[in-house]
Coordinates of N, CA and C in Angstrom, one line a residue:
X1 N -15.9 -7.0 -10.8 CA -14.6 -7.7 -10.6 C -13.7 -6.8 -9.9
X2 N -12.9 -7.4 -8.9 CA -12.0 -6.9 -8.5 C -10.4 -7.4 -8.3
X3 N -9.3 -6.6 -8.1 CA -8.3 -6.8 -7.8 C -7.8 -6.1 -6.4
X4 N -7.2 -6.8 -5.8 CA -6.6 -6.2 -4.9 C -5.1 -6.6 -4.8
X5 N -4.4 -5.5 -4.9 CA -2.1 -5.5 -4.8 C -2.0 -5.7 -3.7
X6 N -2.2 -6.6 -3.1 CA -1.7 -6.4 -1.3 C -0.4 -6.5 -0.9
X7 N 0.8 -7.2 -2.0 CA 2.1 -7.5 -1.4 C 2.8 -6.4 -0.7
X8 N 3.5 -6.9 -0.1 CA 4.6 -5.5 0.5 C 5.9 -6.6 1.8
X9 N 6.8 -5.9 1.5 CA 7.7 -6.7 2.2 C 9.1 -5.7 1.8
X10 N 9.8 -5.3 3.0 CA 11.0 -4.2 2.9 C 12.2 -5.9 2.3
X11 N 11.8 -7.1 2.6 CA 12.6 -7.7 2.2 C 13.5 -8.3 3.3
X12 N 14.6 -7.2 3.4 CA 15.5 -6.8 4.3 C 16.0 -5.4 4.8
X13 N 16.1 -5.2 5.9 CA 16.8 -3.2 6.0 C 17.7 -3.3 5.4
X14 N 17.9 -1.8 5.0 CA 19.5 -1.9 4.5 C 19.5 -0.1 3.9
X15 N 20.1 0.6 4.3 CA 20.4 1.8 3.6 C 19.9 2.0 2.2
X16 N 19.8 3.1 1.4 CA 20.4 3.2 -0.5 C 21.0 3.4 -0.5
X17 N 22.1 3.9 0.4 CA 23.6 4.2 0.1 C 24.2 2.7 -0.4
X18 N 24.0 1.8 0.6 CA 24.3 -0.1 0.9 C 23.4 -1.0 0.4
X19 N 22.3 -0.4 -0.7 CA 21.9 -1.5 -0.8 C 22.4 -1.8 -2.4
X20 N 22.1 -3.4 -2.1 CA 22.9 -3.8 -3.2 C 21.4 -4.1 -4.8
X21 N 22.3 -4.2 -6.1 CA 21.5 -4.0 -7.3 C 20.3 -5.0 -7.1
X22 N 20.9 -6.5 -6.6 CA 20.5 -7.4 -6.2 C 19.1 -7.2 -5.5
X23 N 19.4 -6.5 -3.7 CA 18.6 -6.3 -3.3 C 17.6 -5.5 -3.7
X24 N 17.7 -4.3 -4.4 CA 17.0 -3.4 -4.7 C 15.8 -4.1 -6.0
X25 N 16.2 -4.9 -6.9 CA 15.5 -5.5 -7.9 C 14.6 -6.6 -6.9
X26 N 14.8 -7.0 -5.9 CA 14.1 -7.7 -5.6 C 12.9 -7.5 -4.5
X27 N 13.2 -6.2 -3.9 CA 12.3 -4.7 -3.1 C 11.4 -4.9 -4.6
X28 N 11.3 -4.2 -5.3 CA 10.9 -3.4 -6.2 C 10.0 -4.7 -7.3
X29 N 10.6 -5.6 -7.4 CA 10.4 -7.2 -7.9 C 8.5 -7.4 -6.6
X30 N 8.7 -7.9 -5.1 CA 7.9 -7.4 -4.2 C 6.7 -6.6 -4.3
X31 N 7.0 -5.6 -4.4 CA 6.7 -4.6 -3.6 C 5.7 -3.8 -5.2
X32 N 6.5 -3.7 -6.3 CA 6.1 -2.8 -7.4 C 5.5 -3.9 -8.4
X33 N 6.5 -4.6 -8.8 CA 6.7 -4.9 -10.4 C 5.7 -5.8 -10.5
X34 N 5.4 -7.1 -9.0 CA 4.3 -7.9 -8.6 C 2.9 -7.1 -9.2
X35 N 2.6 -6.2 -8.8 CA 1.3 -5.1 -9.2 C 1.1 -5.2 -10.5
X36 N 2.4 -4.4 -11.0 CA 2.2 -4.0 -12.8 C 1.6 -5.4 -13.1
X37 N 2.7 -6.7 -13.4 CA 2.2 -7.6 -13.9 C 1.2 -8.3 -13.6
X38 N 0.3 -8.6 -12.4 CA -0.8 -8.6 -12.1 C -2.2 -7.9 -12.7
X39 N -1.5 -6.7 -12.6 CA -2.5 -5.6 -13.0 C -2.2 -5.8 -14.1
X40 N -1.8 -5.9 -15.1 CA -1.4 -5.6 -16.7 C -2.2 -6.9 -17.0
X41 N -2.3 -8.0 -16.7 CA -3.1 -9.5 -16.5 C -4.5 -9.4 -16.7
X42 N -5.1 -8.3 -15.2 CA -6.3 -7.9 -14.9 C -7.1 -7.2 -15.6
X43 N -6.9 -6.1 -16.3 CA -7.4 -5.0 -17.2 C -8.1 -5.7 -17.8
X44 N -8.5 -5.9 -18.9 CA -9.2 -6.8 -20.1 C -10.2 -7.2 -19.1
X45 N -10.2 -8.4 -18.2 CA -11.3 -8.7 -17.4 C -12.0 -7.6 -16.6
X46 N -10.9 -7.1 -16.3 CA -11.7 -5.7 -15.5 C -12.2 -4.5 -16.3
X47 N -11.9 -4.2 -17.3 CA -12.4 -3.8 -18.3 C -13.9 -4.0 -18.8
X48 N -13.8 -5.8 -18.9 CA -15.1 -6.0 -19.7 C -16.3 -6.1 -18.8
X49 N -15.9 -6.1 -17.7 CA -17.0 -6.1 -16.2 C -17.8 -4.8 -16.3
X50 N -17.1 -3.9 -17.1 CA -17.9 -2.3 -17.1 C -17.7 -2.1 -15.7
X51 N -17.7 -2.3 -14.3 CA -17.5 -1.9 -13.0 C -16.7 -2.3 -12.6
X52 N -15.2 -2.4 -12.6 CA -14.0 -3.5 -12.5 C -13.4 -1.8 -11.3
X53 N -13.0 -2.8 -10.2 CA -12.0 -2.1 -9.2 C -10.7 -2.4 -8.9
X54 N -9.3 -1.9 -8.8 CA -8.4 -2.1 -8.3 C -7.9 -1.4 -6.6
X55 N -7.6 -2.2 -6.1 CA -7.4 -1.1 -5.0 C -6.0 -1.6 -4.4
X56 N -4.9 -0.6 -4.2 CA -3.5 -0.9 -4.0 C -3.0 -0.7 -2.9
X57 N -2.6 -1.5 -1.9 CA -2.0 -1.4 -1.1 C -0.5 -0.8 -0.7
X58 N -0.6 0.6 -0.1 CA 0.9 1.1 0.0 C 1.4 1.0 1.3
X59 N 2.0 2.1 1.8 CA 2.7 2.2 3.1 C 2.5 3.5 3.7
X60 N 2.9 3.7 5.0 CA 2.8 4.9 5.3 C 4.0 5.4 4.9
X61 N 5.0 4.4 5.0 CA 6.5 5.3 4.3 C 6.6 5.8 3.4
X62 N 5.8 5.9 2.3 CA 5.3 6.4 1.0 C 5.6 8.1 1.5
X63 N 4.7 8.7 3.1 CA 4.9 9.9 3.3 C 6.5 9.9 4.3
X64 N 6.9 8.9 5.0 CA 8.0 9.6 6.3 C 9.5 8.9 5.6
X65 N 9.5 8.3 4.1 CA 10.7 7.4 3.8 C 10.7 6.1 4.1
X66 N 10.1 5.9 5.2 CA 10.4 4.5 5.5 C 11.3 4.7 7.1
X67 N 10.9 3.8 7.9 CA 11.7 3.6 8.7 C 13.5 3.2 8.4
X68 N 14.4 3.5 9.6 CA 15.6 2.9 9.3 C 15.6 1.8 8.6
X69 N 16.3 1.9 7.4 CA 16.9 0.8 6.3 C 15.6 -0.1 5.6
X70 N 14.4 1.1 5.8 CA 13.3 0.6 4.9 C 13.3 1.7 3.2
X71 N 14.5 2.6 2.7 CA 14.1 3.1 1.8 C 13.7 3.1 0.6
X72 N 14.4 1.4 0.7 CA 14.2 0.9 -1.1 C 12.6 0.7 -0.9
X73 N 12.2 -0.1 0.1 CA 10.4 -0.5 0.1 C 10.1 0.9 0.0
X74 N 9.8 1.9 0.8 CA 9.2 3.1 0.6 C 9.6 3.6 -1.0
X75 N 10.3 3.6 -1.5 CA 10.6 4.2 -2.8 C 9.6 3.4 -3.6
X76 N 9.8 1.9 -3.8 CA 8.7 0.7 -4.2 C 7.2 1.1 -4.2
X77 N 6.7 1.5 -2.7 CA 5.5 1.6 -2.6 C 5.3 3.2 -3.3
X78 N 6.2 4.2 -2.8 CA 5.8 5.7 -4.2 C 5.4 5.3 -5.4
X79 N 6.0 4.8 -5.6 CA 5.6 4.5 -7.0 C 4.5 3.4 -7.6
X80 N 4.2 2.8 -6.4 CA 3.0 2.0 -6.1 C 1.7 3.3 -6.2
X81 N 1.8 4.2 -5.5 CA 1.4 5.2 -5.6 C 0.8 5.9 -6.7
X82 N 2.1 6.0 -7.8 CA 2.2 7.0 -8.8 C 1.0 6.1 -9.6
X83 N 1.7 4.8 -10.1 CA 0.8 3.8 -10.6 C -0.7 4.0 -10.4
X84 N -0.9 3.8 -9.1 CA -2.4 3.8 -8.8 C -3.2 5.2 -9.3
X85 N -2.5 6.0 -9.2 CA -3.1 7.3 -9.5 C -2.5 7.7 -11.9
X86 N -2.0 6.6 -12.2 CA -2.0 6.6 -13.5 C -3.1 5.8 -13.8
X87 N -3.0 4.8 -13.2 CA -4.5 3.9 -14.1 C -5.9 4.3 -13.4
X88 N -5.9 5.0 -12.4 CA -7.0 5.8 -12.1 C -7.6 6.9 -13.9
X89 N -6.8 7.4 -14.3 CA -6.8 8.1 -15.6 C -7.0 7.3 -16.5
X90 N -6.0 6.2 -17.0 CA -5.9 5.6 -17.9 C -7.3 4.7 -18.0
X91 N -8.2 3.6 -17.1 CA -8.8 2.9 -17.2 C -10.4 3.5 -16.7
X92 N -10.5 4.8 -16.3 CA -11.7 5.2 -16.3 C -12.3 5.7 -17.8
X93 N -13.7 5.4 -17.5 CA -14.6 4.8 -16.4 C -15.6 3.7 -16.3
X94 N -14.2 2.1 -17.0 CA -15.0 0.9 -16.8 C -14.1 0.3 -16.0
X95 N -12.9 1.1 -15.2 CA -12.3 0.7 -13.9 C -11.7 1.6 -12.9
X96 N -12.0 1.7 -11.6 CA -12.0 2.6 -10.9 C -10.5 2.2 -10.2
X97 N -9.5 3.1 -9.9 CA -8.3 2.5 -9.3 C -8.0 3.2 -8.0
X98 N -7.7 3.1 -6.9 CA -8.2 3.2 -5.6 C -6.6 2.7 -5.0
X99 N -6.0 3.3 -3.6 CA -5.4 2.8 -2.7 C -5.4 3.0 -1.4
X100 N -5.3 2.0 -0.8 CA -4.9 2.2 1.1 C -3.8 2.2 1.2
X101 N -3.2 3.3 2.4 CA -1.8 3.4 3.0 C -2.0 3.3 4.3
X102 N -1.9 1.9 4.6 CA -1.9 1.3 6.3 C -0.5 2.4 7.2
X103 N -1.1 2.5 8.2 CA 0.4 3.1 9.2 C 0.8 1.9 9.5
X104 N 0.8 1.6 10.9 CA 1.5 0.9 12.1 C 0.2 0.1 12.4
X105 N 0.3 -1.2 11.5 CA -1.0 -2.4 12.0 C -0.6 -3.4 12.5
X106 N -1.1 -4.2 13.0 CA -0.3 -5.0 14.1 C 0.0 -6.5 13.3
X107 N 0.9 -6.9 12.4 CA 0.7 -7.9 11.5 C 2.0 -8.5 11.7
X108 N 2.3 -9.7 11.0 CA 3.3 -10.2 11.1 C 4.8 -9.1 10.3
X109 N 3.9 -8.9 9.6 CA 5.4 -7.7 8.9 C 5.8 -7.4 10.3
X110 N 5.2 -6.1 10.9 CA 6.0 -5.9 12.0 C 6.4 -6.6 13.1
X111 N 6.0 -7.4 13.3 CA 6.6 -8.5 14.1 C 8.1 -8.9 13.8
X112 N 8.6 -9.3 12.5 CA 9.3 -9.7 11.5 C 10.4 -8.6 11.8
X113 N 9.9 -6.9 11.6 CA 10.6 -5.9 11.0 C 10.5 -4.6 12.1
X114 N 10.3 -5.2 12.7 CA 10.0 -4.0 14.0 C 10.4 -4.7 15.1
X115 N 10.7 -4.1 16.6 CA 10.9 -4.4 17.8 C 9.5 -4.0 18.7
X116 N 9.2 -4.9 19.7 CA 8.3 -4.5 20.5 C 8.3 -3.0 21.3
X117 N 9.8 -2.6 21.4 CA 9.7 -1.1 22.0 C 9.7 0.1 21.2
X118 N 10.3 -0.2 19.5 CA 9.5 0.5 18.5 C 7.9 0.5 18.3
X119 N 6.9 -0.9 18.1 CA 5.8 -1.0 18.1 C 4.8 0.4 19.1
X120 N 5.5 -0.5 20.3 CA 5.1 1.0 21.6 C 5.2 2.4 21.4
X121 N 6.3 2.6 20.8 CA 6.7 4.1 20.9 C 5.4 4.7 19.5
X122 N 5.3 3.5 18.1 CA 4.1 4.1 17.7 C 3.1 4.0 18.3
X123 N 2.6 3.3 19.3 CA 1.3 3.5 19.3 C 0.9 4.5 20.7
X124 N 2.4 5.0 21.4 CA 2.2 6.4 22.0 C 2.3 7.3 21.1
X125 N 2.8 7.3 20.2 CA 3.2 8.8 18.5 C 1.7 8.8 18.0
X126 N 0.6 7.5 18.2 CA -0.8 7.6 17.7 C -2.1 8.2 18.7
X127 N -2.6 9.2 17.9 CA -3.7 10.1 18.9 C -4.8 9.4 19.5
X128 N -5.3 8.0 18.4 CA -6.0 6.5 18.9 C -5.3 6.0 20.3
X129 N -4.0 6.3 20.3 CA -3.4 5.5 21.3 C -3.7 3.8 21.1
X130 N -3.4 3.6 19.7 CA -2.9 2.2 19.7 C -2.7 2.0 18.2
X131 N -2.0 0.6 17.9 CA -2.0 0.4 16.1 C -3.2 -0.1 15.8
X132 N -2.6 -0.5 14.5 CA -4.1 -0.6 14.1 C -4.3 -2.2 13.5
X133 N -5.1 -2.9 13.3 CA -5.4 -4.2 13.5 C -5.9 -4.6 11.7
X134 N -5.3 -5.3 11.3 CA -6.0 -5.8 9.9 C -7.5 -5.9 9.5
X135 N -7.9 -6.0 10.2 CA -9.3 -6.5 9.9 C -9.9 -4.6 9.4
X136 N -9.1 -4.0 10.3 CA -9.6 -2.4 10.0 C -8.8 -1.8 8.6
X137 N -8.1 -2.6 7.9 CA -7.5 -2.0 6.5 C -8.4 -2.9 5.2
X138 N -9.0 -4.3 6.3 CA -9.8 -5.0 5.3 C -11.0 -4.0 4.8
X139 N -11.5 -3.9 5.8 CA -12.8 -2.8 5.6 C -12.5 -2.2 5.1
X140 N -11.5 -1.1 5.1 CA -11.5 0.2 4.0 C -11.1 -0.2 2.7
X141 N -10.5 -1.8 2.5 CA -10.3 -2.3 0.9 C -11.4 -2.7 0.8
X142 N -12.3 -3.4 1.4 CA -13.5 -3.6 1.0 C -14.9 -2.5 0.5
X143 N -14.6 -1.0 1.0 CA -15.4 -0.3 0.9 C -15.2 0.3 -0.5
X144 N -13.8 0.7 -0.6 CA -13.0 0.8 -2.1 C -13.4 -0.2 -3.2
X145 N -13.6 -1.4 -2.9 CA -13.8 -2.4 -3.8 C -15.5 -2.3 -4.3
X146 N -16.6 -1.8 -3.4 CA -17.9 -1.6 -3.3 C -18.0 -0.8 -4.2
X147 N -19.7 -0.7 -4.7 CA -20.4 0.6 -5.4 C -20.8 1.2 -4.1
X148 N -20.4 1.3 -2.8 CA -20.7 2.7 -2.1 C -19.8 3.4 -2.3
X149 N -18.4 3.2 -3.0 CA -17.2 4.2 -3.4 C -17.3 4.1 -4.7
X150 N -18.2 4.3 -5.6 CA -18.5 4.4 -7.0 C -18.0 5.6 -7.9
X151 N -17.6 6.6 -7.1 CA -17.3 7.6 -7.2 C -15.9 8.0 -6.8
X152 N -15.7 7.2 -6.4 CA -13.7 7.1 -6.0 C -12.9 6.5 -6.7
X153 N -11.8 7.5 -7.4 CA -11.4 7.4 -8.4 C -10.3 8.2 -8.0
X154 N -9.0 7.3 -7.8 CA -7.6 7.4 -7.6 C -7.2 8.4 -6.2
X155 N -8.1 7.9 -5.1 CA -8.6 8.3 -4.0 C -7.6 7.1 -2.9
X156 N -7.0 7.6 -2.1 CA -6.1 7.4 -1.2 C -6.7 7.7 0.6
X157 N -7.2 6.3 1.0 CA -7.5 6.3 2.1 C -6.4 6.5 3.2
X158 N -5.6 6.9 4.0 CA -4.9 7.0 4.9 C -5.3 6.0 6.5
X159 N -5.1 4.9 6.8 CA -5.4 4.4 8.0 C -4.0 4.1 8.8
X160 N -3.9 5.3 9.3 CA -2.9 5.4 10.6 C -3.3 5.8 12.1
X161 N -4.5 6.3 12.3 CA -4.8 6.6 13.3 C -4.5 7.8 14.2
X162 N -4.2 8.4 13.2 CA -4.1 10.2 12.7 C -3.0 10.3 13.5
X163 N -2.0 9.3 13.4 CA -0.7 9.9 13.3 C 0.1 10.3 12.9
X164 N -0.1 10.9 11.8 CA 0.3 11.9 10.8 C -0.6 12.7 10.1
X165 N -1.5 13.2 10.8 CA -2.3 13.9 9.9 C -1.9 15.1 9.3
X166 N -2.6 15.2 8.0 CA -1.6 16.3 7.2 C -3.0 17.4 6.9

C-alpha cells in the first residue's frame, strides 16, 4: 500500500514579516497539516500491509527559502521534511517513509506563481538547461513507492536538474 502527500501551494506571496495569522494557518493548513492528517488516517492500513510506503512531496525552497514572498510555503514544506524523516523512524520496518523535492517543473503552480522571464532565468541557472516536466517527479515517486527502493528509508530524492547541487 501506498501514500503519496503531493499538496503544495504558496497560496499567496506575501513576506513573514506581512503575513497575516490567517494566511499563515492556511499555508501550513495546505501545504503541512493536509499530510499529518492524511498520514495519521494511513498508518494502521499501511501498517498492516507489512510493505506500506509513504512518499512526500516537498520543494526545493525547503533548501533556498522560497522564492520572493514564498516563505511561509517553504517553512510548511521543512517541516514536511522533518515529518518525513520522523516517520521514517517511527513506522519502520512495516513502512518505509520517503520524499521528493521537485526544483523548477513546468506545472501549473508555476504558471500561477511564477513569470515567464523568471521560468527562463531558471532554466538558464539549470546545468540540464531546462525545467523539469512532471512526468519526471512521477517516476522518481513511483520508484520510491516500489520494492526496487526497499531499502530507502527516509531518503530524499532531489529533482532539479543539478541546479543546486550540494
Amino acid at each position: 500500500d501506498v501514500l503519496v502527500n503531493n499538496a503544495g501551494s504558496p497560496v499567496e506571496r506575501t513576506s513573514i514579516e506581512e503575513c497575516s495569522v490567517e494566511l499563515w494557518n492556511r499555508v501550513l493548513a495546505t501545504n503541512l497539516t493536509s499530510a499529518f492528517l492524511i498520514t495519521r488516517r494511513a498508518i494502521p492500513h499501511l501498517r498492516a500491509s507489512g510493505n506500506g510506503a509513504i512518499v512526500n512531496t516537498l520543494s526545493l525552497s525547503v533548501q533556498t527559502g522560497g522564492a520572493n514572498g514564498a516563505g511561509p510555503y517553504a517553512a510548511a514544506k521543512g517541516a514536511l521534511q522533518v515529518m518525513t524523516r520522523t516517520l521514517a523512524r517511527e513506522l519502520a520496518p512495516e513502512v518505509r517513509t520517503n520524499a521528493v523535492m521537485p526544483g523548477v517543473i513546468e506545472t501549473r503552480h508555476h504558471e500561477v506563481f511564477s513569470t515567464p522571464e523568471r521560468m527562463e532565468r531558471y532554466r538558464k541557472e539549470t546545468p540540464l538547461g531546462r525545467n523539469g516536466q512532471p512526468d519526471e517527479v512521477a517516476a522518481a515517486i513511483v520508484f520510491l513507492a516500489s520494492d526496487a527502493a526497499g531499502f530507502l528509508n527516509g531518503a530524499l530524492i532531489d529533482i532539479n536538474g543539478g541546479r543546486y547541487l550540494r
